[in-house]
Tab-separated table of C-alpha atoms and ligand atoms in Angstrom:
chain	number	residue	atom	x	y	z
A	1	UNK	CA	132.248	177.945	98.590
A	2	UNK	CA	134.515	180.987	98.127
A	3	UNK	CA	138.243	180.961	98.692
A	4	UNK	CA	139.867	178.260	96.595
A	5	UNK	CA	143.011	176.589	97.890
A	6	UNK	CA	143.259	178.699	101.079
A	7	UNK	CA	140.417	176.619	102.478
A	8	UNK	CA	142.754	173.619	102.402
A	9	UNK	CA	145.050	174.963	105.109
A	10	UNK	CA	144.400	175.283	108.802
A	11	UNK	CA	147.305	177.585	109.433
A	12	UNK	CA	148.353	180.666	107.457
A	13	UNK	CA	151.337	182.416	109.036
A	14	UNK	CA	152.698	184.355	106.083
A	15	UNK	CA	149.905	186.704	105.035
A	16	UNK	CA	150.601	190.330	106.052
A	17	UNK	CA	148.497	191.657	108.904
A	18	UNK	CA	147.738	188.266	110.444
A	19	UNK	CA	150.174	186.611	112.843
A	20	UNK	CA	148.302	183.374	112.420
A	21	UNK	CA	144.911	182.606	110.896
A	22	UNK	CA	143.212	179.507	109.564
A	23	UNK	CA	142.433	179.488	105.844
A	24	UNK	CA	138.610	179.488	106.013
A	25	UNK	CA	138.628	182.444	108.498
A	26	UNK	CA	140.865	184.451	106.171
A	27	UNK	CA	138.422	183.696	103.351
A	28	UNK	CA	135.464	184.862	105.455
A	29	UNK	CA	137.324	188.135	106.196
A	30	UNK	CA	137.785	188.656	102.462
A	31	UNK	CA	134.129	187.886	101.774
A	32	UNK	CA	133.036	190.326	104.485
A	33	UNK	CA	135.234	192.998	102.931
A	34	UNK	CA	133.589	192.398	99.531
A	35	UNK	CA	130.139	192.570	101.124
A	36	UNK	CA	131.009	195.891	102.773
A	37	UNK	CA	132.082	197.220	99.399
A	38	UNK	CA	128.814	195.880	97.930
A	39	UNK	CA	130.646	193.738	95.397
A	40	UNK	CA	128.437	190.836	94.326
A	41	UNK	CA	129.701	187.266	94.378
A	42	UNK	CA	127.998	184.736	92.095
A	43	UNK	CA	128.427	181.085	93.029
A	44	UNK	CA	128.369	179.616	89.526
A	45	UNK	CA	130.692	177.412	87.523
A	46	UNK	CA	132.066	178.975	84.363
A	47	UNK	CA	131.896	176.469	81.529
A	48	UNK	CA	133.088	178.514	78.548
A	49	UNK	CA	134.624	181.861	77.643
A	50	UNK	CA	134.516	183.361	74.145
A	51	UNK	CA	135.786	186.660	72.765
A	52	UNK	CA	134.224	188.680	69.982
A	53	UNK	CA	133.991	192.455	70.494
A	54	UNK	CA	133.192	191.633	74.127
A	55	UNK	CA	134.031	188.658	76.314
A	56	UNK	CA	131.195	186.239	76.773
A	57	UNK	CA	131.409	184.207	79.987
A	58	UNK	CA	129.027	181.270	80.093
A	59	UNK	CA	128.149	179.619	83.397
A	60	UNK	CA	125.772	176.746	84.064
A	61	UNK	CA	123.074	179.349	84.898
A	62	UNK	CA	123.711	182.415	82.745
A	63	UNK	CA	125.851	184.249	80.194
A	64	UNK	CA	127.716	187.411	81.197
A	65	UNK	CA	129.365	189.829	78.814
A	66	UNK	CA	132.152	192.227	79.646
A	67	UNK	CA	134.631	194.532	78.012
A	68	UNK	CA	137.580	193.345	80.078
A	69	UNK	CA	138.118	190.066	81.894
A	70	UNK	CA	140.424	188.785	84.646
A	71	UNK	CA	141.105	185.052	84.839
A	72	UNK	CA	141.739	183.861	88.412
A	73	UNK	CA	140.899	180.152	88.193
A	74	UNK	CA	143.916	179.049	90.255
A	75	UNK	CA	145.204	175.520	90.291
A	76	UNK	CA	144.838	172.258	92.112
A	77	UNK	CA	147.722	170.238	93.571
A	78	UNK	CA	147.943	166.803	91.989
A	79	UNK	CA	146.862	164.085	94.375
A	80	UNK	CA	148.130	160.563	94.850
A	81	UNK	CA	144.661	159.069	94.458
A	82	UNK	CA	144.649	157.195	97.786
A	83	UNK	CA	141.447	156.250	99.562
A	84	UNK	CA	141.508	158.666	102.558
A	85	UNK	CA	143.752	161.335	101.001
A	86	UNK	CA	141.066	164.005	100.514
A	87	UNK	CA	139.859	163.554	104.112
A	88	UNK	CA	143.325	164.180	105.616
A	89	UNK	CA	144.229	167.318	103.641
A	90	UNK	CA	145.023	169.883	106.363
A	91	UNK	CA	144.999	167.113	109.007
A	92	UNK	CA	148.375	165.556	108.232
A	93	UNK	CA	148.502	165.842	104.453
A	94	UNK	CA	149.915	169.073	103.074
A	95	UNK	CA	151.034	170.499	99.764
A	96	UNK	CA	153.038	173.370	101.276
A	97	UNK	CA	155.966	172.786	103.688
A	98	UNK	CA	156.590	176.496	104.104
A	99	UNK	CA	152.989	176.958	105.220
A	100	UNK	CA	152.451	173.837	107.336
A	101	UNK	CA	155.971	172.737	108.335
A	102	UNK	CA	155.674	174.221	111.829
A	103	UNK	CA	152.846	171.844	112.656
A	104	UNK	CA	155.304	168.943	112.333
A	105	UNK	CA	158.138	170.264	114.509
A	106	UNK	CA	160.181	167.321	115.915
A	107	UNK	CA	157.952	164.819	114.143
A	108	UNK	CA	158.534	162.242	111.416
A	109	UNK	CA	157.224	163.177	107.986
A	110	UNK	CA	157.389	161.855	104.450
A	111	UNK	CA	157.697	163.805	101.222
A	112	UNK	CA	156.373	162.345	98.009
A	113	UNK	CA	158.154	163.348	94.794
A	114	UNK	CA	161.621	163.584	93.306
A	115	UNK	CA	161.651	167.049	91.731
A	116	UNK	CA	163.010	170.410	92.848
A	117	UNK	CA	159.963	171.236	95.014
A	118	UNK	CA	160.202	167.953	96.928
A	119	UNK	CA	163.925	168.407	97.516
A	120	UNK	CA	163.798	172.119	98.388
A	121	UNK	CA	160.970	171.522	100.844
A	122	UNK	CA	162.729	168.524	102.400
A	123	UNK	CA	165.700	170.801	103.191
A	124	UNK	CA	163.325	173.320	104.763
A	125	UNK	CA	161.658	170.599	106.853
A	126	UNK	CA	165.039	169.118	107.862
A	127	UNK	CA	165.482	172.075	110.229
A	128	UNK	CA	162.104	171.467	111.859
A	129	UNK	CA	161.346	167.770	111.780
A	130	UNK	CA	162.956	164.771	113.451
A	131	UNK	CA	163.116	162.660	110.290
A	132	UNK	CA	162.154	163.153	106.655
A	133	UNK	CA	161.731	160.291	104.230
A	134	UNK	CA	161.520	161.211	100.552
A	135	UNK	CA	159.591	158.674	98.506
A	136	UNK	CA	160.387	158.667	94.807
A	137	UNK	CA	158.399	156.495	92.417
A	138	UNK	CA	161.304	155.697	90.077
A	139	UNK	CA	165.048	155.081	90.126
A	140	UNK	CA	165.837	158.580	88.851
A	141	UNK	CA	165.381	162.018	90.405
A	142	UNK	CA	164.301	165.216	88.631
A	143	UNK	CA	165.797	167.558	91.251
A	144	UNK	CA	168.985	169.427	90.276
A	145	UNK	CA	172.314	167.825	91.231
A	146	UNK	CA	173.027	170.676	93.676
A	147	UNK	CA	169.790	169.988	95.551
A	148	UNK	CA	170.426	166.249	95.498
A	149	UNK	CA	173.870	166.780	97.030
A	150	UNK	CA	172.476	169.061	99.745
A	151	UNK	CA	169.786	166.535	100.610
A	152	UNK	CA	172.304	163.685	100.773
A	153	UNK	CA	174.385	165.739	103.212
A	154	UNK	CA	171.424	166.225	105.591
A	155	UNK	CA	171.613	163.726	108.452
A	156	UNK	CA	167.861	163.393	108.948
A	157	UNK	CA	166.728	162.921	105.309
A	158	UNK	CA	166.446	159.483	103.714
A	159	UNK	CA	165.525	158.864	100.066
A	160	UNK	CA	163.607	155.745	99.052
A	161	UNK	CA	163.595	154.917	95.345
A	162	UNK	CA	161.163	152.784	93.316
A	163	UNK	CA	158.562	153.061	96.004
A	164	UNK	CA	155.125	154.571	96.554
A	165	UNK	CA	152.484	154.970	99.242
A	166	UNK	CA	149.898	152.238	99.086
A	167	UNK	CA	147.896	153.100	102.207
A	168	UNK	CA	147.668	155.834	104.850
A	169	UNK	CA	147.111	154.387	108.344
A	170	UNK	CA	145.298	156.583	110.868
A	171	UNK	CA	144.228	156.477	114.510
A	172	UNK	CA	141.896	158.949	116.290
A	173	UNK	CA	141.782	161.114	113.162
A	174	UNK	CA	145.596	161.456	113.006
A	175	UNK	CA	148.077	159.941	110.554
A	176	UNK	CA	150.219	157.298	112.265
A	177	UNK	CA	152.038	155.463	109.455
A	178	UNK	CA	152.026	154.616	105.766
A	179	UNK	CA	152.275	151.322	103.938
A	180	UNK	CA	154.750	151.383	101.069
A	181	UNK	CA	155.245	148.617	98.498
A	182	UNK	CA	157.643	146.731	100.750
A	183	UNK	CA	157.424	148.165	104.278
A	184	UNK	CA	155.447	150.282	106.746
A	185	UNK	CA	156.956	153.492	108.076
A	186	UNK	CA	155.851	155.670	110.974
A	187	UNK	CA	155.025	159.288	110.126
A	188	UNK	CA	152.632	162.028	111.224
A	189	UNK	CA	152.787	164.190	108.128
A	190	UNK	CA	152.763	163.631	104.379
A	191	UNK	CA	153.886	166.397	102.018
A	192	UNK	CA	152.938	165.776	98.408
A	193	UNK	CA	154.969	167.354	95.583
A	194	UNK	CA	153.895	165.658	92.406
A	195	UNK	CA	152.963	168.840	90.554
A	196	UNK	CA	149.849	171.004	90.260
A	197	UNK	CA	147.370	171.443	87.471
A	198	UNK	CA	146.209	174.980	86.608
A	199	UNK	CA	142.516	175.297	85.765
A	200	UNK	CA	143.015	176.142	82.122
A	201	UNK	CA	140.148	174.301	80.484
A	202	UNK	CA	138.075	177.516	80.363
A	203	UNK	CA	140.562	179.205	78.093
A	204	UNK	CA	140.341	176.582	75.348
A	205	UNK	CA	138.545	178.971	72.929
A	206	UNK	CA	140.793	181.956	73.611
A	207	UNK	CA	144.125	181.078	71.955
A	208	UNK	CA	145.904	182.234	75.071
A	209	UNK	CA	149.705	182.079	75.430
A	210	UNK	CA	150.894	179.564	78.054
A	211	UNK	CA	154.215	178.095	79.201
A	212	UNK	CA	154.215	174.728	80.972
A	213	UNK	CA	150.412	175.050	81.104
A	214	UNK	CA	150.501	178.349	83.064
A	215	UNK	CA	149.198	181.602	81.525
A	216	UNK	CA	151.897	184.053	80.448
A	217	UNK	CA	151.301	187.624	81.671
A	218	UNK	CA	153.307	190.836	81.530
A	219	UNK	CA	154.035	193.097	84.508
A	220	UNK	CA	150.481	194.542	84.222
A	221	UNK	CA	149.065	190.995	84.430
A	222	UNK	CA	147.967	191.311	80.795
A	223	UNK	CA	147.801	188.160	78.660
A	224	UNK	CA	148.574	188.070	74.923
A	225	UNK	CA	144.883	188.872	74.272
A	226	UNK	CA	143.628	192.454	74.322
A	227	UNK	CA	141.759	193.367	77.550
A	228	UNK	CA	142.256	189.888	79.011
A	229	UNK	CA	144.184	189.685	82.296
A	230	UNK	CA	145.133	186.810	84.583
A	231	UNK	CA	146.296	186.691	88.195
A	232	UNK	CA	147.281	184.288	90.948
A	233	UNK	CA	148.180	180.632	90.678
A	234	UNK	CA	146.879	180.252	87.115
A	235	UNK	CA	149.776	182.402	85.863
A	236	UNK	CA	153.372	181.557	85.067
A	237	UNK	CA	155.417	182.947	88.009
A	238	UNK	CA	157.938	182.076	90.707
A	239	UNK	CA	156.080	182.369	94.022
A	240	UNK	CA	152.659	180.778	94.475
A	241	UNK	CA	151.269	182.278	97.674
A	242	UNK	CA	148.209	184.160	98.894
A	243	UNK	CA	150.142	187.415	99.167
A	244	UNK	CA	151.372	187.188	95.560
A	245	UNK	CA	147.893	186.179	94.320
A	246	UNK	CA	146.420	189.242	96.081
A	247	UNK	CA	149.141	191.468	94.647
A	248	UNK	CA	148.582	190.072	91.118
A	249	UNK	CA	144.842	190.664	91.554
A	250	UNK	CA	145.341	194.297	92.554
A	251	UNK	CA	147.578	194.902	89.521
A	252	UNK	CA	145.177	193.104	87.153
A	253	UNK	CA	142.154	195.051	88.452
A	254	UNK	CA	143.955	198.398	88.160
A	255	UNK	CA	145.114	197.551	84.624
A	256	UNK	CA	141.620	196.427	83.581
A	257	UNK	CA	140.137	199.639	84.995
A	258	UNK	CA	142.615	201.713	82.978
A	259	UNK	CA	141.551	199.833	79.833
A	260	UNK	CA	137.896	200.686	80.502
A	261	UNK	CA	138.684	204.356	81.079
A	262	UNK	CA	140.488	204.702	77.716
B	301	LIG	C1	147.197	172.930	101.329
B	301	LIG	C2	147.643	174.302	100.898
B	301	LIG	C3	148.139	175.148	101.850
B	301	LIG	C4	148.560	176.437	101.493
B	301	LIG	N1	149.001	177.262	102.470
B	301	LIG	C5	149.400	178.516	102.144
B	301	LIG	C6	149.835	179.415	103.160
B	301	LIG	O1	149.871	179.101	104.338
B	301	LIG	N2	150.240	180.641	102.750
B	301	LIG	C7	150.239	181.031	101.449
B	301	LIG	O2	150.583	182.186	101.154
B	301	LIG	N3	149.805	180.205	100.479
B	301	LIG	C8	149.389	178.951	100.788
B	301	LIG	N4	148.961	178.116	99.807
B	301	LIG	C9	148.922	178.610	98.417
B	301	LIG	C10	147.685	179.536	98.213
B	301	LIG	O3	146.529	178.910	98.682
B	301	LIG	C11	147.536	179.899	96.735
B	301	LIG	O4	148.725	180.489	96.263
B	301	LIG	C12	146.386	180.888	96.525
B	301	LIG	O5	145.196	180.375	97.068
B	301	LIG	C13	146.186	181.185	95.046
B	301	LIG	O6	145.004	181.913	94.899
B	301	LIG	P1	144.221	181.952	93.502
B	301	LIG	O7	143.029	182.774	93.765
B	301	LIG	O8	145.142	182.327	92.411
B	301	LIG	O9	143.822	180.434	93.196
B	301	LIG	P2	142.910	179.391	93.978
B	301	LIG	O10	143.078	179.501	95.433
B	301	LIG	O11	143.214	178.077	93.321
B	301	LIG	O12	141.418	179.857	93.644
B	301	LIG	C14	140.873	179.684	92.379
B	301	LIG	C15	139.368	179.815	92.477
B	301	LIG	O13	138.811	179.751	91.170
B	301	LIG	C16	137.699	178.895	91.215
B	301	LIG	N5	137.464	178.307	89.886
B	301	LIG	C17	138.288	177.483	89.174
B	301	LIG	N6	137.680	177.102	88.031
B	301	LIG	C18	136.451	177.710	88.037
B	301	LIG	C19	135.339	177.703	87.128
B	301	LIG	N7	135.360	177.011	86.007
B	301	LIG	N8	134.235	178.435	87.444
B	301	LIG	C20	134.192	179.164	88.592
B	301	LIG	N9	135.213	179.192	89.492
B	301	LIG	C21	136.311	178.478	89.216
B	301	LIG	C22	138.073	177.836	92.236
B	301	LIG	O14	136.898	177.189	92.724
B	301	LIG	C23	138.737	178.675	93.292
B	301	LIG	O15	137.790	179.220	94.173
B	301	LIG	C24	148.517	176.854	100.125
B	301	LIG	C25	148.016	175.973	99.155
B	301	LIG	C26	147.573	174.720	99.542
B	301	LIG	C27	147.019	173.775	98.481
């Protein structure tokens, strides 16, 4: 299936040119555009990449060689590991408050996590939702003191420490409540901010430079390795969105083309 993480959202409202579009439809538009340009898509899993004079990209079906290469393997949000979690992604469970917050206007939601993302997003949701409960697994928070103070000032945000979701309760395909260690709370949305894992395993033979597990690139999207580029969520950057992934991709492709023309 093409499209990566965009398929996980039912509502994209921040991609230029579309007032509102669901993720899979946006993907199909992109695929159609590639088809019109006669660019082939291969549905194969890459299992290894090596570099000699050329790059050698091994999939489960074939080996491809190329002079330049762009890595765009993206990342996957870390999950809680609950029984029906996968099923409710996009139907109550979200990893992006900015993208999905509007769906929970005047509703009760929970945020899982105690870092900057969880706290920043809780402040964003505080303007939209009736009540936000932050659930933090330990006694301590990783969010900066400034964010913690702002969250404590918000009237509709509560923080629960030393707690975790044990079960997601649903009715008619909608989330109704969650069971914590010591109580049940009503909520219609669950935002999970317990980190993401970039798909870096393919680069194990490349000696690529990374910071916090994300690939370091320069302003041309070039990695530390000659003729190797990276773009999108697999790279070390500040904003992880479709529009920035597309922009990175355009820069990487233009840079790679220049390399080939040299
Ligand atoms: C629930 C959710 C909602 C979101 N909503 C929005 C939104 O509304 N607006 C917004 O701007 N952003 C949103 N985002 C973020 C956005 O989806 C990402 O920033 C964007 O998809 C990044 O694109 P990418 O191509 O870099 O990575 P990805 O989307 O992660 O795509 C990576 C692709 O590489 C493939 N791949 C990985 N490993 C291999 C391999 N070994 N072999 C072959 N293929 C491989 C994957 O299958 C995938 O297709 C959302 C993210 C999530 C999780």
